[in-house]
Amino acid sequence: MEPEVVSVAEARNMMRLGPTKIYEMIGSGELASVKIGRRRLVRVDSIRRLTSPVQAVA
């Protein structure tokens, strides 16, 4: 079973981006995240939405 959320560090590795860009994307709403205590966790479905190939609309 795959996790629904990952740490910012894991999101960085999955997307091959730096921490500043990840936090910019969280701030702009491009990446969905939740804060639990002091931890910021990124929703895996939002990563997939951004990294999946775009389907052409006919």
mmCIF file of C-alpha atoms in Angstrom:
data_model
loop_
_atom_site.group_PDB
_atom_site.id
_atom_site.type_symbol
_atom_site.label_atom_id
_atom_site.label_comp_id
_atom_site.label_asym_id
_atom_site.label_seq_id
_atom_site.Cartn_x
_atom_site.Cartn_y
_atom_site.Cartn_z
ATOM 1 C CA MET A 1 0.000 0.000 0.000
ATOM 2 C CA GLU A 2 1.373 3.389 -1.006
ATOM 3 C CA PRO A 3 1.332 6.353 1.392
ATOM 4 C CA GLU A 4 -1.100 9.220 0.779
ATOM 5 C CA VAL A 5 1.399 11.834 1.968
ATOM 6 C CA VAL A 6 5.190 12.123 1.868
ATOM 7 C CA SER A 7 7.687 14.447 3.497
ATOM 8 C CA VAL A 8 9.018 17.462 1.619
ATOM 9 C CA ALA A 9 12.354 15.639 1.262
ATOM 10 C CA GLU A 10 10.618 12.647 -0.327
ATOM 11 C CA ALA A 11 8.623 14.959 -2.617
ATOM 12 C CA ARG A 12 11.897 16.605 -3.671
ATOM 13 C CA ASN A 13 13.336 13.224 -4.597
ATOM 14 C CA MET A 14 10.199 12.165 -6.458
ATOM 15 C CA MET A 15 10.057 15.383 -8.479
ATOM 16 C CA ARG A 16 13.812 16.023 -8.662
ATOM 17 C CA LEU A 17 13.372 19.619 -7.530
ATOM 18 C CA GLY A 18 15.016 21.716 -4.845
ATOM 19 C CA PRO A 19 13.435 22.638 -1.510
ATOM 20 C CA THR A 20 12.753 26.244 -2.503
ATOM 21 C CA LYS A 21 10.756 25.200 -5.576
ATOM 22 C CA ILE A 22 8.769 22.625 -3.569
ATOM 23 C CA TYR A 23 7.825 25.242 -0.963
ATOM 24 C CA GLU A 24 6.937 27.741 -3.740
ATOM 25 C CA MET A 25 4.626 25.148 -5.276
ATOM 26 C CA ILE A 26 3.027 24.462 -1.893
ATOM 27 C CA GLY A 27 2.550 28.198 -1.320
ATOM 28 C CA SER A 28 0.962 28.726 -4.730
ATOM 29 C CA GLY A 29 -1.364 25.746 -4.317
ATOM 30 C CA GLU A 30 0.210 23.696 -7.128
ATOM 31 C CA LEU A 31 1.092 21.033 -4.566
ATOM 32 C CA ALA A 32 -1.431 20.072 -1.906
ATOM 33 C CA SER A 33 -0.007 19.640 1.559
ATOM 34 C CA VAL A 34 -1.014 19.189 5.168
ATOM 35 C CA LYS A 35 0.736 20.282 8.316
ATOM 36 C CA ILE A 36 0.828 17.859 11.222
ATOM 37 C CA GLY A 37 2.559 19.358 14.219
ATOM 38 C CA ARG A 38 5.735 20.897 12.836
ATOM 39 C CA ARG A 39 5.886 18.624 9.780
ATOM 40 C CA ARG A 40 4.741 19.663 6.316
ATOM 41 C CA LEU A 41 3.585 16.644 4.287
ATOM 42 C CA VAL A 42 2.822 16.675 0.559
ATOM 43 C CA ARG A 43 -0.097 14.739 -0.904
ATOM 44 C CA VAL A 44 1.096 12.084 -3.352
ATOM 45 C CA ASP A 45 -1.934 12.576 -5.609
ATOM 46 C CA SER A 46 -0.936 16.211 -6.186
ATOM 47 C CA ILE A 47 2.589 15.092 -7.168
ATOM 48 C CA ARG A 48 1.137 12.552 -9.591
ATOM 49 C CA ARG A 49 -1.215 15.144 -11.076
ATOM 50 C CA LEU A 50 1.734 17.411 -11.866
ATOM 51 C CA THR A 51 4.068 14.715 -13.159
ATOM 52 C CA SER A 52 1.631 12.656 -15.221
ATOM 53 C CA PRO A 53 1.564 13.156 -18.985
ATOM 54 C CA VAL A 54 -1.107 15.614 -20.100
ATOM 55 C CA GLN A 55 -3.990 13.994 -21.937
ATOM 56 C CA ALA A 56 -4.974 15.768 -25.153
ATOM 57 C CA VAL A 57 -8.576 16.948 -25.165
ATOM 58 C CA ALA A 58 -10.350 16.145 -28.438
#
